Every structure is written in structure tokens, then in C-alpha cells.
Amino acid sequence: MKFLYNIFVSLLIFAMKIGAIFNYKLKKGLAGRRQSCEIVKSKFSPEDKVIWMHAASLGEYEQGLPVLEKLKEKFPGHKILITFFSPSGYDNVIKKNTIADAICYLPFDTKKWVKEFTSNFKTDIFFTVKYDYWYNLLDELKNQGAKVFVVSALFYETQIFFKIYGNWFVERLSKNVDWFFHQTKHSTALAKGIGLMNSSTSGDTRFDRVKKLRERDNFVEFIDDFKQNKKTIVFGSSWESEERLAEIIASKNRDLKLIIAPHDLKRVAYLKQIFPNAILYSQISESQILKSSNPQILIIDCIGLLSKIYSYGDLAVVGGGFHSKGLHNILEAATFGIPVFFGNQYTKNPEADEIISQNGGKSFEDEFFAAPYILGLLNDDDLMKKMSENARNFIDSQPNASEIVVTKIIASK
């Protein structure tokens, strides 16, 4: 099976090289991987003790960050490495101020690349977030004596471990991972059911991060001027269906204010076509512009504001759930005590089921089912207040997962 796995990795590399001819993100990812070894060589020495977090993309990075920050507090002399598989994760984080000494792409999982990369420093603690497993890397880290963990692990029945040919993958994880910190009891039960007894339920570390969002200054210039004390819906990380929902709602209730932050800024031009009277955030230079035009819709055409803008909403519609693209982060909205709505295609997001069960949010088959419910809710102040309280309580009731994880990691050393 190891031979077949290495064949798979080789085919993956080949496919990405072909795809890079036609896809800019793949091309960027390939170019970035060629620089990864040079990046760590320039930042680390072979004697440096390193805490290494690997995240597939931006969502996993945000999930692992609370753990990484606490580990840095406990081990201030260690250096920090963050690796990504996805260009979308890398591109977002490389622009930010972080605690990392080095940020780069994860090299492809071949023995040669892995050995060359890891020889530039001493990995003391490694953790991957959620479910991004690379088996040659795990073998090499364990051979080097690193402590290896999976944070906010999420097992589900359709994964390769539960197939008839999944034994080899389970054996590699059992041999190389010191501990799995699972998001849910169901995930823990699935892992133990296939022999991964080094598992426990710690909760989802994203809750620790979003709780902190309330403590910072969430002021965003011009948003209060745009709202004018009217009820406001924030459409966060929107795709086509969420934007069609915004169209329906805007046409049915002209007194509402809508803020739309698309998942990709390339969608801004399209949004201006369907909302010609909307104003772009970048066009606002003074409050008088908003007072004179009194727009119903504000399009956020820059990155980095969404988690703050949720604090201005009366309710939120979060993108991805209507499209099988992967539901975006609903917790960033719920932490501010506003009801959260989304599509019903979210099998890898257990927090969605939880917030629905606590009546702090709701999912819908499509935008045409969602629109009448949301419009009705906006006219029911008592139900709005109750759902808002439920959303806030849902966040507050979660355990301090990061503290649980870090305490056990320290105890294992």
C-alpha cells in the first residue's frame, strides 16, 4: 500500500503541473513549493527547536491558531513554522502580522522533498489541523523524534479509513500520531472504532478564537453611517445563491440595509451589475456620501473586514452551504449574538447542526425557501431576540478547547 500511496503522490504532482497550465492558483502553488526549502533555510538553523503547524487552508489555520499562540506562550524560545497546502490559505496569511518565524507551502509528500525540508530545523512539536494527513511526512517526523498531534480532528464515515482498503492509513496514523484531539464525541467514537485509541474529545478550537473577537475593537468606519439605525443583514463570504437571496430580500423590504462581502473579490463586478445602486466600500471617502445617496446595499470590496462587520448585523447569511463548496465560518457571526442562516450542504461542519439544534440558526434547501423565513423573522422582534440570545449562548457554552489541547501536549513532553 505504501507503494500505491507514493504512486498517488506522484500522480497528484503530475496532475497539478498539468493543471497549472490552465489554473493560476495551481501555478502559484507549484511556484511557492519550489521556494519552501529556501524559506526555512533562511529562517532556521538545524539546531532550532520548532513548533510547526500545518493547515490545509485558511479555515484550518484559524482553527489551529489559538493552540499555536498558547504553545508559543509556553515555549517562548521555540521558533514557529506555519505551512499550507492551499494557495488561498497561504495568500491570506502571508499578508498578516503573525507569530510565525516562517510561512511557506508544504512540500509535496515525497521522501526526498520531506527529508530535505525537515533537515533544516528540529521539529519539537508538530500538529496538523482537522484532517490533512501526509504519510511520508508523518513517518519522517516520528523518525526524528517529534511529538505529533492532530488538533480539532474530524472523522466522518466516508473517509478512507473506513473503506476496506483503509487499514494501512489507520496503521500509519496509529504509529505516528501521539494524540488526536477531536471536535466531537462522534468523531472520537469513530476513531476509537478503528483502533485509534489515542483519541479524546477536546472540542473545536475555533470557539476560543471567535470568543476573542468580541474583546477587540470592532469599529469599521462608515458602517454606522450606512446603517442609519435600520435593521441590517450581513451576507458573509457570499456565493451565487446567497446573492440571489439578497436580491429577493432587497426587493421585498426596501427599508432593510444589506451588507454583502463576497467570498471572492472577483465577484464584485458581478454584484455591481445586479445591484447597480449599491455602493462599494472603497468608494466611501466621507459620511456625507452615504447621507446624500442613502444606499440600501453596501458591497465590501476589500478583505479583512468581515469578522468585524458581523458585529453590526441584526442577522447573518453565511455563504457556501447552498453550493457544496464548503460552508464558511458561521461562528464569527454567532459570537456577536446574531441569528445565522445558511444552505443545508454542510456535512463537514458539525457546528451547523449544533447551532440549529439550539435555535440560534437555521439552514435551507435553497434561497427561495430562505427568503420568506428571514423576511418574517425580521418582523418578529421577540423571536429575533430569542434566536440572538441562543446564538450567543451557543458560543459561550463551548469548552476552552485550546487550553485542553495545550495542557495535554505539555504533559506528553
XYZ file of C-alpha atoms in Angstrom:
413
model
C 0.000 0.000 0.000
C 2.907 2.345 0.649
C 3.999 1.844 -2.949
C 0.489 2.735 -4.154
C 0.427 5.798 -1.905
C 3.700 7.046 -3.399
C 2.262 6.444 -6.871
C -0.754 8.530 -5.862
C 1.506 11.382 -4.715
C 3.436 11.249 -7.993
C 0.184 11.372 -9.971
C -1.005 14.289 -7.839
C 2.162 16.234 -8.610
C 1.818 15.458 -12.316
C -1.850 16.493 -12.341
C -1.059 19.771 -10.600
C 1.687 20.530 -13.103
C -0.744 19.970 -15.971
C -3.465 21.920 -14.191
C -1.090 24.802 -13.564
C -1.023 25.474 -17.307
C -4.687 26.482 -17.090
C -5.181 27.455 -13.429
C -3.446 30.422 -11.822
C -3.824 29.140 -8.246
C -2.236 25.796 -9.102
C 0.591 27.595 -10.883
C 1.146 29.796 -7.853
C 1.118 26.825 -5.504
C 3.712 24.966 -7.559
C 5.980 28.001 -7.702
C 5.607 28.504 -3.963
C 6.573 24.908 -3.171
C 9.814 25.311 -5.061
C 10.727 28.098 -2.627
C 9.758 26.306 0.596
C 13.164 24.791 1.350
C 14.913 28.097 0.732
C 12.492 29.865 3.048
C 13.137 27.565 6.014
C 16.893 27.543 5.324
C 16.936 31.317 5.589
C 14.852 31.403 8.785
C 16.073 28.406 10.787
C 19.218 26.544 11.661
C 19.347 22.737 12.098
C 19.613 23.270 15.877
C 16.492 25.438 16.165
C 13.613 23.847 18.052
C 10.457 24.464 16.065
C 6.738 24.285 16.746
C 5.183 23.511 13.379
C 1.512 23.930 12.500
C 0.218 22.639 9.178
C -3.125 23.859 7.841
C -4.684 22.848 4.564
C -6.186 26.300 4.038
C -7.352 29.472 5.771
C -10.167 27.871 7.765
C -7.846 25.288 9.287
C -5.281 27.994 10.036
C -7.847 29.953 12.021
C -8.841 26.752 13.790
C -5.284 25.951 14.834
C -4.117 29.464 15.649
C -5.400 29.567 19.267
C -3.375 26.420 20.033
C -0.285 27.785 18.307
C -0.483 31.028 20.277
C -0.762 29.204 23.599
C 2.142 26.903 22.725
C 4.281 29.928 21.897
C 3.477 31.322 25.351
C 4.563 28.054 26.968
C 7.696 27.661 24.819
C 8.904 31.230 24.093
C 12.331 30.006 22.995
C 10.930 27.864 20.185
C 10.582 29.166 16.658
C 7.288 28.917 14.783
C 6.640 27.438 11.336
C 3.289 27.502 9.539
C 2.748 25.551 6.322
C -0.198 25.473 3.923
C -1.346 23.193 1.160
C -3.738 25.695 -0.424
C -2.751 28.995 -2.077
C -5.875 30.625 -0.638
C -4.654 29.936 2.890
C -1.078 30.996 2.178
C -2.046 34.165 0.305
C -4.276 35.404 3.121
C -1.909 34.720 5.998
C 1.370 35.835 4.424
C -0.058 39.381 4.303
C -0.822 39.445 8.039
C 1.262 40.034 11.120
C 1.617 36.604 12.727
C 3.683 34.905 15.414
C 5.346 32.747 12.778
C 9.053 32.950 12.030
C 8.418 31.298 8.665
C 5.347 30.725 6.486
C 5.513 28.589 3.368
C 3.819 25.889 1.325
C 4.070 22.295 2.483
C 6.380 20.449 0.079
C 4.873 17.569 -1.846
C 4.827 14.384 0.208
C 7.743 12.544 -1.358
C 10.553 11.105 0.750
C 13.138 13.284 -0.965
C 11.275 16.569 -0.523
C 10.232 15.791 3.041
C 13.777 14.897 4.142
C 15.285 17.947 2.510
C 12.694 20.242 4.058
C 12.760 18.871 7.620
C 16.574 18.689 7.775
C 16.747 22.479 8.113
C 15.420 22.564 11.696
C 14.471 20.336 14.604
C 10.735 19.744 14.867
C 9.847 19.547 18.534
C 6.042 19.747 18.227
C 4.073 19.237 15.025
C 0.324 19.419 14.630
C -1.949 19.283 11.647
C -5.429 20.750 11.847
C -8.646 18.852 11.236
C -7.780 16.201 8.621
C -4.832 16.988 6.340
C -2.643 13.869 6.613
C 0.574 13.298 4.637
C 2.049 9.913 5.415
C 5.700 10.257 4.337
C 5.859 13.459 6.363
C 4.403 11.754 9.434
C 6.865 8.872 9.069
C 9.812 11.263 8.896
C 8.665 13.390 11.832
C 8.249 10.345 14.034
C 11.678 9.018 12.973
C 13.151 12.362 14.053
C 11.528 12.126 17.486
C 8.955 14.898 17.061
C 5.751 14.928 19.054
C 2.892 14.735 16.551
C -0.733 15.740 17.139
C -3.984 16.332 15.266
C -5.939 19.340 16.571
C -9.706 19.722 16.067
C -9.700 16.329 14.347
C -12.873 15.459 12.491
C -13.558 11.885 11.419
C -16.616 11.030 9.335
C -17.881 7.779 7.846
C -16.921 8.411 4.211
C -13.196 8.912 4.899
C -10.651 6.491 3.516
C -10.028 4.981 6.980
C -13.445 3.347 6.870
C -13.006 1.734 3.454
C -11.995 -1.915 3.046
C -8.523 -0.736 1.938
C -8.130 1.768 4.763
C -6.108 -0.367 7.196
C -2.729 0.886 6.004
C -3.710 4.519 6.559
C -5.029 3.737 10.029
C -1.806 1.887 10.912
C 0.320 4.857 9.826
C -1.725 7.221 11.970
C -1.666 4.862 14.942
C 2.127 4.568 14.690
C 2.983 8.221 14.021
C 0.410 10.396 15.807
C 0.809 10.816 19.548
C -2.723 12.091 20.129
C -5.904 13.074 18.305
C -7.883 15.959 19.807
C -11.371 15.572 18.344
C -14.004 18.246 17.790
C -16.941 15.975 18.613
C -17.747 12.838 20.580
C -18.929 11.225 17.364
C -15.535 11.804 15.744
C -13.792 10.319 18.786
C -16.049 7.259 18.710
C -15.332 6.704 15.006
C -11.578 6.933 15.603
C -11.632 4.506 18.521
C -13.835 2.181 16.496
C -10.959 1.645 14.031
C -8.331 1.277 16.735
C -7.108 4.851 17.188
C -7.370 4.737 20.963
C -5.034 7.719 21.331
C -8.083 9.960 20.942
C -10.121 12.276 23.141
C -12.809 14.919 22.709
C -11.489 18.422 23.333
C -13.955 20.489 21.305
C -13.465 22.889 18.409
C -10.643 25.391 18.905
C -12.375 27.898 16.636
C -14.721 28.753 19.507
C -11.765 30.062 21.513
C -10.784 32.322 18.634
C -14.254 33.743 17.976
C -14.843 34.444 21.669
C -11.814 36.740 21.497
C -13.312 38.647 18.574
C -15.666 40.408 20.980
C -12.788 41.672 23.113
C -11.095 43.643 20.352
C -12.111 46.955 18.803
C -14.621 46.015 16.074
C -15.189 49.538 14.798
C -15.368 49.788 10.997
C -15.506 53.295 9.596
C -18.721 54.361 7.815
C -20.765 51.262 8.739
C -22.923 53.090 11.298
C -23.452 55.883 8.776
C -24.578 53.314 6.226
C -26.957 51.540 8.639
C -28.724 54.686 9.873
C -30.163 52.602 12.746
C -32.044 50.342 10.348
C -32.135 46.556 10.541
C -29.148 45.137 8.706
C -28.362 41.738 7.194
C -24.726 40.795 6.635
C -24.129 38.393 3.749
C -20.718 36.946 4.575
C -18.498 35.082 2.093
C -21.362 35.018 -0.405
C -21.686 32.830 -3.481
C -24.345 32.982 -6.219
C -27.241 31.625 -4.156
C -26.643 33.936 -1.221
C -26.502 36.866 -3.633
C -29.802 35.798 -5.236
C -31.235 35.646 -1.721
C -30.033 39.204 -1.176
C -31.817 40.232 -4.391
C -35.103 38.748 -3.216
C -34.897 40.253 0.253
C -33.868 43.682 -1.005
C -36.805 43.788 -3.434
C -39.329 42.714 -0.772
C -38.243 45.099 2.007
C -36.785 48.396 0.857
C -36.322 49.566 4.441
C -33.657 46.963 5.207
C -29.920 47.513 4.852
C -27.779 44.793 3.271
C -24.010 44.402 3.524
C -22.532 41.888 1.074
C -18.974 40.585 1.435
C -18.355 38.120 -1.436
C -16.115 35.088 -0.889
C -14.003 36.233 -3.852
C -13.400 39.865 -4.772
C -13.691 38.887 -8.432
C -17.441 38.768 -7.775
C -17.626 42.498 -7.056
C -18.121 43.416 -10.723
C -20.993 40.929 -10.971
C -22.566 42.290 -7.790
C -22.496 45.813 -9.205
C -24.390 44.524 -12.237
C -27.225 43.047 -10.204
C -27.172 45.870 -7.641
C -26.391 48.945 -9.776
C -27.383 51.333 -6.988
C -25.170 49.652 -4.398
C -22.127 51.478 -3.110
C -18.665 49.939 -2.854
C -16.904 50.313 0.461
C -13.799 51.595 -1.336
C -15.854 54.457 -2.811
C -16.741 55.936 0.575
C -14.421 58.783 1.467
C -16.716 60.664 3.851
C -20.018 60.143 5.666
C -21.768 62.728 3.522
C -21.619 60.358 0.537
C -23.807 57.889 2.434
C -26.163 60.550 3.740
C -26.761 62.015 0.289
C -27.188 58.723 -1.606
C -28.751 56.646 1.212
C -27.914 53.305 -0.476
C -29.720 50.129 0.550
C -26.787 47.866 -0.266
C -23.104 48.127 0.630
C -20.609 45.827 -1.127
C -17.384 45.125 0.728
C -14.694 45.131 -1.965
C -11.687 44.558 0.300
C -10.534 41.755 2.565
C -10.088 41.593 6.315
C -13.244 43.377 7.474
C -15.894 40.657 7.565
C -15.389 39.375 11.110
C -15.736 42.962 12.395
C -18.709 43.780 10.173
C -20.690 40.889 11.653
C -20.810 42.909 14.892
C -23.009 45.457 13.073
C -25.545 42.921 11.805
C -29.002 42.037 13.104
C -28.687 38.667 11.394
C -26.226 36.966 9.062
C -26.378 34.819 5.951
C -23.138 32.856 5.575
C -22.058 31.545 2.186
C -21.044 28.160 0.828
C -23.845 25.998 2.160
C -26.007 26.166 -0.957
C -23.172 25.172 -3.283
C -21.363 22.115 -1.886
C -18.310 24.400 -1.832
C -17.975 24.120 1.924
C -19.851 26.270 4.401
C -17.843 29.273 5.508
C -17.330 30.217 9.143
C -20.695 30.687 10.882
C -19.067 31.124 14.308
C -17.660 34.581 13.505
C -21.232 35.821 13.171
C -22.802 33.840 16.006
C -20.270 35.106 18.553
C -21.833 38.572 18.262
C -25.237 37.190 19.198
C -26.981 37.342 15.834
C -29.001 34.535 14.184
C -27.114 32.770 11.389
C -28.636 31.315 8.199
C -27.071 29.124 5.522
C -27.641 26.375 2.972
C -28.081 22.748 4.005
C -24.989 21.261 2.352
C -22.548 21.258 5.260
C -21.704 17.640 6.138
C -18.216 18.587 7.386
C -19.476 21.329 9.714
C -20.891 19.795 12.918
C -21.223 23.248 14.459
C -24.011 23.962 11.951
C -26.150 21.131 13.330
C -25.427 22.289 16.865
C -26.485 25.897 16.348
C -29.662 24.730 14.580
C -30.495 22.396 17.468
C -30.126 25.325 19.877
C -32.295 27.576 17.656
C -29.552 30.105 17.072
C -29.555 29.489 13.333
C -31.294 27.667 10.519
C -30.465 26.029 7.189
C -32.492 25.974 3.983
C -32.624 23.905 0.814
C -32.295 26.978 -1.366
C -32.629 30.751 -1.357
C -36.338 30.597 -2.245
C -37.118 28.762 0.998
C -34.835 31.050 2.987
C -36.248 34.395 1.838
C -39.787 34.210 3.335
C -38.495 32.892 6.653
C -35.903 35.661 7.018
C -38.368 38.357 5.977
C -40.864 37.064 8.510
C -38.258 36.865 11.266
C -37.304 40.500 10.750
C -40.885 41.430 11.648
C -40.885 39.306 14.806
C -38.785 41.145 17.380
C -39.410 38.585 20.140
C -38.215 35.658 18.038
C -35.256 37.694 16.763
C -34.218 38.452 20.322
C -34.559 34.809 21.368
C -32.539 33.496 18.425
C -29.868 36.119 19.065
C -29.565 35.011 22.687
C -29.400 31.379 21.582
C -26.601 32.110 19.126
C -24.562 33.892 21.796
C -25.202 31.159 24.368
C -24.176 28.527 21.830
C -20.739 30.122 21.564
C -20.362 30.738 25.298
C -21.288 27.168 26.233
C -18.352 25.608 24.375
C -15.296 24.338 26.298
C -11.918 26.048 26.219
C -10.576 23.555 23.693
C -7.188 25.224 23.212
C -6.381 25.025 26.916
C -7.361 21.344 26.991
C -5.138 20.610 23.980
C -2.094 22.546 25.174
C -2.238 21.087 28.685
C -2.092 17.562 27.278
C 0.652 18.424 24.781
C 2.824 19.812 27.579
C 2.148 16.753 29.741
C 3.256 14.474 26.890
C 6.729 16.017 26.639
